[in-house]
Amino acid sequence: MDKQTLQKIRQAYGWKEPQLFAVDSGLINHTWKVVDGNDVYLLQSVNTNVFTAPRLIDENLNLLADYFRENAPGYLFTAPLQTLADGSLPEIGNIFYRVFHWVTGSHTIDTVSTPAEAFEAAKAFGLFTSLLGEFDVTRLHPALPNFHHLSLRYYQFEQAVQNGVAERISECAGTIQYLRSQVSIVKRYEAFCAHSEVTKRVTHHDTKISNVLFDEQGKSICVIDLDTVMPGYFLSDVGDMFRTYVCPVSEEEKDLDKILIRKEYIRAIENGYLTDMGSELTGFEKEHFHFAGEMLIYMQALRFLCDYLLNDPYYGSRYPGQNKVRAENQARLLQLFREAVGS
Ligand code: GN1
Ligand code: MG
């Protein structure tokens, strides 16, 4: 970050001598830890290529903060802090910033290495949604419209197969064919959405483990990274936990033989999430618990492959072929996950 920008941020929040430390996280936003004397904050710049309406997100976060303050004051909701003069989303040199309190005594983890961690994280995401059970979900803006709309993602994938880079399309023929062969997942998703016993709730939409704060005893404190909190199906949150917790290696792994399904983690996610959500989900929704994983893994494979075919406009790539690696990784994970849950 350049000096001038930092100076403006410093003024906006009334900091004295802030020191910034870059935090390596996420594919989308930039994050820093800020130490200003005894005060510690988290500073984030918003990627407006992805989040094109940051003010709507800011409104969402402030609405939720008000709700928690009144209805569940014991819950640690990490709301954006107010600047001295100008709301909680200062715009500096065409870039939007937010600041949060750094939660002392908390830490995040990057990979799930015990079922207890999976349980704790799943419990934290379930608690978040269940505490908002009485909140009128229609008050939230869809921060990223159709973000987890599987049918749309499938359509975009087919479009990329039609209009993408010819060389990349032929390179990926096998993966394209496999993903097409799984299209019944889209049909099941559509039937799910249309069912009368399915409800839209306040859903996080990015439930990877690094979005949970843990305390020193390894218990979850709360969930963070709330930009994608919006009305959604439980499929999104449970699905992304299956996608990112059950396999010992991440979506970046090139060696497909390292992709495995750890069944005890499937159970841990179930037990953790249902701790508070067991009484909220309908019977029909519960019947789709494992389907959540199929749907999300499938969608992520489609998204990565689509991006690769179109020359990486969304995720970018740090080395040639990175999104192809990710797509093939997720396609393998899908295959193994479907086998593991017997579908
Ligand atoms: C993006 O930036 P990050 O890692 O929090 C993406 C998620 C994907 C994830 C895959 C807004 O999240 O949907 O699952 O990459 N977020 C957005 O790593 O597109
Ligand atoms: Mg995120």
Short mmCIF file of C-alpha atoms and ligand atoms in Angstrom, two decimals:
data_model
loop_
_atom_site.label_atom_id
_atom_site.label_comp_id
_atom_site.label_asym_id
_atom_site.label_seq_id
_atom_site.Cartn_x
_atom_site.Cartn_y
_atom_site.Cartn_z
CA MET A 1 0.00 0.00 0.00
CA ASP A 2 1.38 3.44 -0.88
CA LYS A 3 2.11 6.09 1.75
CA GLN A 4 -0.60 8.48 0.63
CA THR A 5 -3.36 5.86 0.89
CA LEU A 6 -2.17 4.75 4.30
CA GLN A 7 -2.11 8.37 5.43
CA LYS A 8 -5.76 8.81 4.39
CA ILE A 9 -6.83 5.60 6.08
CA ARG A 10 -4.95 6.66 9.20
CA GLN A 11 -6.86 9.94 9.24
CA ALA A 12 -10.21 8.30 8.54
CA TYR A 13 -9.91 6.07 11.61
CA GLY A 14 -7.91 8.44 13.82
CA TRP A 15 -4.94 6.09 14.11
CA LYS A 16 -1.63 7.36 15.45
CA GLU A 17 1.25 5.30 14.12
CA PRO A 18 -0.22 2.26 12.41
CA GLN A 19 2.04 -0.55 11.30
CA LEU A 20 0.70 -2.82 8.56
CA PHE A 21 1.38 -6.50 8.08
CA ALA A 22 -0.04 -8.20 5.01
CA VAL A 23 -2.20 -11.24 5.78
CA ASP A 24 -2.18 -13.90 3.12
CA SER A 25 -5.77 -14.99 2.67
CA GLY A 26 -8.44 -15.57 0.07
CA LEU A 27 -8.35 -15.20 -3.67
CA ILE A 28 -10.43 -12.05 -3.78
CA ASN A 29 -9.82 -9.27 -1.19
CA HIS A 30 -6.55 -7.89 0.26
CA THR A 31 -6.11 -7.97 4.02
CA TRP A 32 -3.67 -6.45 6.52
CA LYS A 33 -3.20 -6.68 10.26
CA VAL A 34 -2.79 -3.18 11.67
CA VAL A 35 -1.02 -2.51 14.95
CA ASP A 36 -1.51 1.00 16.29
CA GLY A 37 0.00 1.25 19.77
CA ASN A 38 -2.03 -1.18 21.86
CA ASP A 39 -4.85 -1.42 19.34
CA VAL A 40 -4.96 -4.13 16.73
CA TYR A 41 -7.23 -4.10 13.70
CA LEU A 42 -7.85 -5.90 10.47
CA LEU A 43 -7.90 -3.74 7.36
CA GLN A 44 -9.31 -4.94 4.09
CA SER A 45 -9.58 -3.49 0.61
CA VAL A 46 -12.61 -4.64 -1.33
CA ASN A 47 -12.14 -6.18 -4.76
CA THR A 48 -14.78 -4.28 -6.70
CA ASN A 49 -14.26 -6.39 -9.80
CA VAL A 50 -15.98 -9.12 -7.83
CA PHE A 51 -18.01 -7.18 -5.29
CA THR A 52 -19.40 -4.55 -7.61
CA ALA A 53 -21.77 -3.12 -5.00
CA PRO A 54 -19.69 -2.73 -1.82
CA ARG A 55 -22.16 -0.26 -0.32
CA LEU A 56 -24.85 -2.93 -0.36
CA ILE A 57 -22.53 -5.25 1.53
CA ASP A 58 -21.83 -2.49 4.00
CA GLU A 59 -25.57 -2.04 4.53
CA ASN A 60 -26.01 -5.77 5.04
CA LEU A 61 -23.28 -5.89 7.66
CA ASN A 62 -24.66 -2.93 9.53
CA LEU A 63 -28.20 -4.40 9.50
CA LEU A 64 -26.91 -7.66 10.92
CA ALA A 65 -24.79 -5.83 13.50
CA ASP A 66 -27.91 -3.99 14.71
CA TYR A 67 -29.87 -7.22 14.89
CA PHE A 68 -27.21 -9.04 16.89
CA ARG A 69 -26.78 -6.08 19.24
CA GLU A 70 -30.49 -6.23 20.09
CA ASN A 71 -31.24 -9.94 19.93
CA ALA A 72 -28.04 -11.84 20.65
CA PRO A 73 -25.66 -9.40 22.33
CA GLY A 74 -23.46 -12.22 23.57
CA TYR A 75 -22.56 -13.24 20.04
CA LEU A 76 -19.34 -11.83 18.66
CA PHE A 77 -20.33 -10.31 15.35
CA THR A 78 -17.39 -8.74 13.58
CA ALA A 79 -18.99 -5.57 12.23
CA PRO A 80 -17.00 -3.02 10.24
CA LEU A 81 -15.85 -0.12 12.42
CA GLN A 82 -17.07 3.41 11.80
CA THR A 83 -14.60 6.00 10.55
CA LEU A 84 -14.49 9.33 12.39
CA ALA A 85 -16.63 11.07 9.78
CA ASP A 86 -17.86 8.92 6.96
CA GLY A 87 -19.53 5.59 7.70
CA SER A 88 -17.85 2.21 7.68
CA LEU A 89 -16.71 2.00 4.07
CA PRO A 90 -14.29 4.81 3.21
CA GLU A 91 -13.45 5.20 -0.47
CA ILE A 92 -9.86 6.20 -1.05
CA GLY A 93 -8.43 6.58 -4.55
CA ASN A 94 -11.31 4.56 -6.03
CA ILE A 95 -10.77 1.72 -3.61
CA PHE A 96 -13.11 0.84 -0.75
CA TYR A 97 -11.72 -0.12 2.64
CA ARG A 98 -13.12 -1.57 5.85
CA VAL A 99 -11.65 -2.06 9.29
CA PHE A 100 -12.57 -4.60 11.93
CA HIS A 101 -11.39 -5.16 15.49
CA TRP A 102 -8.77 -7.86 15.66
CA VAL A 103 -10.24 -10.44 18.02
CA THR A 104 -7.62 -10.93 20.72
CA GLY A 105 -6.80 -14.49 21.68
CA SER A 106 -8.18 -15.75 18.37
CA HIS A 107 -6.47 -17.47 15.52
CA THR A 108 -7.45 -18.97 12.18
CA ILE A 109 -6.31 -22.19 10.59
CA ASP A 110 -5.77 -22.91 6.92
CA THR A 111 -6.33 -26.65 6.78
CA VAL A 112 -8.62 -28.95 8.70
CA SER A 113 -6.50 -31.59 10.37
CA THR A 114 -8.83 -33.10 12.98
CA PRO A 115 -12.54 -33.99 12.96
CA ALA A 116 -12.87 -31.78 16.06
CA GLU A 117 -11.90 -28.74 13.97
CA ALA A 118 -14.47 -29.68 11.34
CA PHE A 119 -17.09 -30.11 14.07
CA GLU A 120 -16.28 -26.73 15.65
CA ALA A 121 -16.38 -24.88 12.34
CA ALA A 122 -19.63 -26.51 11.26
CA LYS A 123 -21.14 -25.67 14.64
CA ALA A 124 -20.06 -22.04 14.22
CA PHE A 125 -21.69 -21.69 10.80
CA GLY A 126 -24.85 -23.43 12.02
CA LEU A 127 -25.02 -21.18 15.07
CA PHE A 128 -24.67 -18.08 12.90
CA THR A 129 -27.62 -19.05 10.69
CA SER A 130 -29.76 -20.27 13.57
CA LEU A 131 -29.28 -17.07 15.60
CA LEU A 132 -30.63 -15.21 12.58
CA GLY A 133 -33.63 -17.53 12.26
CA GLU A 134 -36.05 -14.72 13.17
CA PHE A 135 -34.28 -12.07 11.09
CA ASP A 136 -36.24 -11.14 7.96
CA VAL A 137 -33.88 -12.48 5.33
CA THR A 138 -35.48 -10.42 2.56
CA ARG A 139 -33.95 -7.31 4.15
CA LEU A 140 -30.50 -8.43 3.01
CA HIS A 141 -29.28 -7.41 -0.41
CA PRO A 142 -28.06 -10.24 -2.61
CA ALA A 143 -24.47 -8.98 -2.49
CA LEU A 144 -23.50 -11.25 -5.39
CA PRO A 145 -26.72 -12.05 -7.25
CA ASN A 146 -26.98 -15.70 -8.29
CA PHE A 147 -23.62 -16.44 -6.68
CA HIS A 148 -24.43 -20.09 -5.94
CA HIS A 149 -27.05 -20.56 -8.64
CA LEU A 150 -25.96 -23.92 -9.97
CA SER A 151 -28.12 -23.82 -13.12
CA LEU A 152 -26.59 -20.50 -14.10
CA ARG A 153 -23.07 -21.77 -13.38
CA TYR A 154 -23.76 -24.76 -15.58
CA TYR A 155 -25.05 -22.52 -18.35
CA GLN A 156 -21.92 -20.34 -18.09
CA PHE A 157 -19.78 -23.46 -18.32
CA GLU A 158 -21.57 -24.55 -21.51
CA GLN A 159 -21.12 -21.06 -22.92
CA ALA A 160 -17.39 -21.24 -22.19
CA VAL A 161 -17.22 -24.61 -23.95
CA GLN A 162 -18.79 -22.90 -26.98
CA ASN A 163 -16.88 -19.62 -26.94
CA GLY A 164 -13.70 -20.21 -24.96
CA VAL A 165 -10.07 -20.56 -26.10
CA ALA A 166 -10.05 -23.40 -28.64
CA GLU A 167 -6.76 -24.90 -27.48
CA ARG A 168 -7.88 -24.99 -23.88
CA ILE A 169 -11.20 -26.56 -24.81
CA SER A 170 -9.51 -29.44 -26.60
CA GLU A 171 -6.99 -29.88 -23.76
CA CYS A 172 -9.86 -30.26 -21.30
CA ALA A 173 -12.05 -32.61 -23.35
CA GLY A 174 -11.98 -35.32 -20.67
CA THR A 175 -12.96 -33.03 -17.82
CA ILE A 176 -15.64 -31.34 -19.91
CA GLN A 177 -17.12 -34.72 -20.73
CA TYR A 178 -17.05 -35.81 -17.10
CA LEU A 179 -18.72 -32.62 -15.87
CA ARG A 180 -21.40 -32.92 -18.53
CA SER A 181 -22.07 -36.48 -17.43
CA GLN A 182 -22.91 -35.18 -13.94
CA VAL A 183 -25.64 -32.81 -15.12
CA SER A 184 -28.30 -34.67 -13.12
CA ILE A 185 -26.94 -32.72 -10.13
CA VAL A 186 -28.36 -29.57 -11.74
CA LYS A 187 -31.78 -31.22 -12.09
CA ARG A 188 -31.76 -32.29 -8.45
CA TYR A 189 -30.72 -28.80 -7.40
CA GLU A 190 -33.63 -27.30 -9.34
CA ALA A 191 -36.10 -29.70 -7.77
CA PHE A 192 -34.68 -28.83 -4.35
CA CYS A 193 -35.09 -25.08 -4.90
CA ALA A 194 -38.67 -25.47 -6.12
CA HIS A 195 -39.79 -27.58 -3.14
CA SER A 196 -42.23 -26.11 -0.64
CA GLU A 197 -40.25 -27.34 2.38
CA VAL A 198 -37.13 -25.44 1.41
CA THR A 199 -36.36 -22.08 2.99
CA LYS A 200 -33.91 -19.33 2.21
CA ARG A 201 -32.00 -18.33 5.31
CA VAL A 202 -29.12 -16.03 6.17
CA THR A 203 -26.28 -18.02 4.72
CA HIS A 204 -22.55 -17.32 4.77
CA HIS A 205 -21.59 -18.67 1.31
CA ASP A 206 -17.87 -19.08 2.03
CA THR A 207 -17.51 -21.60 4.83
CA LYS A 208 -13.88 -22.56 4.39
CA ILE A 209 -12.00 -23.18 7.63
CA SER A 210 -10.01 -19.92 7.49
CA ASN A 211 -13.30 -18.06 7.92
CA VAL A 212 -13.72 -19.32 11.48
CA LEU A 213 -12.00 -17.77 14.50
CA PHE A 214 -10.78 -20.29 17.07
CA ASP A 215 -9.76 -19.66 20.67
CA GLU A 216 -6.68 -21.09 22.38
CA GLN A 217 -8.59 -24.22 23.42
CA GLY A 218 -9.52 -24.89 19.81
CA LYS A 219 -13.18 -23.94 20.29
CA SER A 220 -14.82 -21.81 17.62
CA ILE A 221 -15.53 -18.19 18.56
CA CYS A 222 -17.38 -16.88 15.51
CA VAL A 223 -17.38 -16.76 11.73
CA ILE A 224 -15.71 -13.98 9.73
CA ASP A 225 -15.38 -12.74 6.12
CA LEU A 226 -19.03 -11.79 5.85
CA ASP A 227 -19.20 -10.15 2.42
CA THR A 228 -21.11 -13.02 0.91
CA VAL A 229 -23.64 -13.27 3.74
CA MET A 230 -27.00 -13.09 1.97
CA PRO A 231 -30.20 -15.05 1.50
CA GLY A 232 -29.38 -18.59 0.43
CA TYR A 233 -29.91 -22.30 0.88
CA PHE A 234 -28.24 -24.35 3.60
CA LEU A 235 -26.73 -26.31 0.68
CA SER A 236 -24.23 -23.50 0.16
CA ASP A 237 -22.74 -23.54 3.64
CA VAL A 238 -22.82 -27.27 4.29
CA GLY A 239 -21.67 -27.96 0.75
CA ASP A 240 -18.61 -25.76 0.93
CA MET A 241 -17.63 -27.39 4.22
CA PHE A 242 -17.77 -30.82 2.60
CA ARG A 243 -15.80 -29.44 -0.33
CA THR A 244 -13.04 -27.98 1.80
CA TYR A 245 -12.89 -30.09 5.01
CA VAL A 246 -13.22 -33.74 4.02
CA CYS A 247 -10.18 -33.92 1.76
CA PRO A 248 -6.67 -33.70 3.28
CA VAL A 249 -5.38 -31.57 0.37
CA SER A 250 -6.75 -28.35 -1.08
CA GLU A 251 -8.14 -27.45 -4.48
CA GLU A 252 -4.57 -26.48 -5.49
CA GLU A 253 -3.20 -30.04 -5.27
CA LYS A 254 -1.91 -31.36 -8.60
CA ASP A 255 -1.38 -34.95 -7.53
CA LEU A 256 -4.87 -36.42 -7.84
CA ASP A 257 -3.83 -39.52 -5.89
CA LYS A 258 -3.68 -37.35 -2.78
CA ILE A 259 -7.39 -36.58 -3.03
CA LEU A 260 -9.21 -38.72 -0.49
CA ILE A 261 -12.48 -38.60 1.40
CA ARG A 262 -12.10 -38.70 5.18
CA LYS A 263 -15.45 -40.15 6.22
CA GLU A 264 -15.14 -39.19 9.89
CA TYR A 265 -15.04 -35.55 8.75
CA ILE A 266 -18.36 -36.00 6.96
CA ARG A 267 -19.91 -37.05 10.26
CA ALA A 268 -18.19 -34.23 12.15
CA ILE A 269 -19.67 -31.64 9.77
CA GLU A 270 -23.10 -33.19 10.19
CA ASN A 271 -22.92 -33.26 13.99
CA GLY A 272 -21.46 -29.77 14.20
CA TYR A 273 -23.89 -28.09 11.84
CA LEU A 274 -26.96 -29.81 13.24
CA THR A 275 -26.11 -28.84 16.83
CA ASP A 276 -28.13 -25.65 16.32
CA MET A 277 -29.62 -26.21 12.88
CA GLY A 278 -31.10 -29.65 13.61
CA SER A 279 -34.32 -28.04 14.77
CA GLU A 280 -34.38 -25.50 11.91
CA LEU A 281 -33.95 -27.67 8.81
CA THR A 282 -37.00 -29.47 7.45
CA GLY A 283 -37.02 -33.21 6.87
CA PHE A 284 -36.76 -32.63 3.14
CA GLU A 285 -33.75 -30.37 3.59
CA LYS A 286 -32.06 -32.93 5.83
CA GLU A 287 -32.52 -35.56 3.13
CA HIS A 288 -30.29 -33.32 1.00
CA PHE A 289 -27.51 -33.01 3.54
CA HIS A 290 -24.93 -34.95 1.56
CA PHE A 291 -26.27 -33.60 -1.70
CA ALA A 292 -25.02 -30.21 -0.47
CA GLY A 293 -21.47 -31.49 -0.95
CA GLU A 294 -22.16 -32.85 -4.41
CA MET A 295 -23.73 -29.62 -5.50
CA LEU A 296 -20.98 -27.36 -4.20
CA ILE A 297 -18.07 -29.47 -5.38
CA TYR A 298 -19.70 -29.71 -8.79
CA MET A 299 -20.27 -25.97 -8.94
CA GLN A 300 -16.68 -25.21 -8.00
CA ALA A 301 -15.37 -27.58 -10.68
CA LEU A 302 -17.59 -25.84 -13.24
CA ARG A 303 -16.45 -22.40 -12.08
CA PHE A 304 -12.74 -23.24 -12.26
CA LEU A 305 -13.03 -24.92 -15.63
CA CYS A 306 -15.18 -22.13 -17.04
CA ASP A 307 -12.54 -19.61 -15.93
CA TYR A 308 -9.75 -21.64 -17.50
CA LEU A 309 -11.57 -21.96 -20.82
CA LEU A 310 -12.13 -18.19 -20.89
CA ASN A 311 -8.46 -17.35 -20.13
CA ASP A 312 -8.75 -16.95 -16.33
CA PRO A 313 -10.69 -13.66 -16.12
CA TYR A 314 -12.11 -14.26 -12.64
CA TYR A 315 -9.65 -16.22 -10.53
CA GLY A 316 -6.50 -15.23 -12.40
CA SER A 317 -3.61 -17.66 -12.28
CA ARG A 318 -0.19 -17.66 -10.66
CA TYR A 319 1.15 -20.22 -13.13
CA PRO A 320 -0.13 -21.38 -16.52
CA GLY A 321 -2.87 -23.92 -16.15
CA GLN A 322 -3.65 -23.24 -12.48
CA ASN A 323 -7.42 -23.15 -13.02
CA LYS A 324 -7.22 -26.35 -15.03
CA VAL A 325 -5.44 -28.01 -12.11
CA ARG A 326 -8.10 -26.72 -9.75
CA ALA A 327 -10.93 -27.92 -12.00
CA GLU A 328 -9.43 -31.39 -12.38
CA ASN A 329 -8.86 -31.56 -8.65
CA GLN A 330 -12.49 -30.68 -7.93
CA ALA A 331 -13.77 -33.09 -10.57
CA ARG A 332 -11.86 -35.93 -8.87
CA LEU A 333 -13.13 -34.82 -5.50
CA LEU A 334 -16.69 -34.88 -6.84
CA GLN A 335 -16.27 -38.40 -8.13
CA LEU A 336 -14.87 -39.67 -4.80
CA PHE A 337 -17.40 -37.77 -2.74
CA ARG A 338 -20.31 -39.21 -4.70
CA GLU A 339 -18.89 -42.69 -4.18
CA ALA A 340 -18.43 -42.06 -0.46
CA VAL A 341 -21.99 -40.87 0.14
CA GLY A 342 -23.41 -43.55 -2.14
CA SER A 343 -25.14 -41.46 -4.76
C1 GN1 B 1 -13.22 -17.42 -3.69
O1 GN1 B 1 -11.47 -15.42 -2.15
P1 GN1 B 1 -11.98 -16.62 -1.45
O2 GN1 B 1 -10.95 -17.69 -1.39
O3 GN1 B 1 -12.59 -16.29 -0.13
C2 GN1 B 1 -14.67 -17.46 -4.14
C3 GN1 B 1 -15.37 -18.67 -3.57
C4 GN1 B 1 -14.62 -19.92 -4.01
C5 GN1 B 1 -13.16 -19.81 -3.59
C6 GN1 B 1 -12.37 -20.97 -4.15
C7 GN1 B 1 -16.49 -14.17 -4.07
O4 GN1 B 1 -13.19 -17.25 -2.30
O5 GN1 B 1 -16.68 -18.73 -4.02
O6 GN1 B 1 -15.20 -21.03 -3.44
O7 GN1 B 1 -12.57 -18.60 -4.08
N1 GN1 B 1 -15.34 -16.24 -3.72
C8 GN1 B 1 -15.92 -15.44 -4.60
O8 GN1 B 1 -11.10 -20.95 -3.60
O9 GN1 B 1 -16.00 -15.72 -5.79
MG MG B 2 -14.18 -15.12 0.87
#
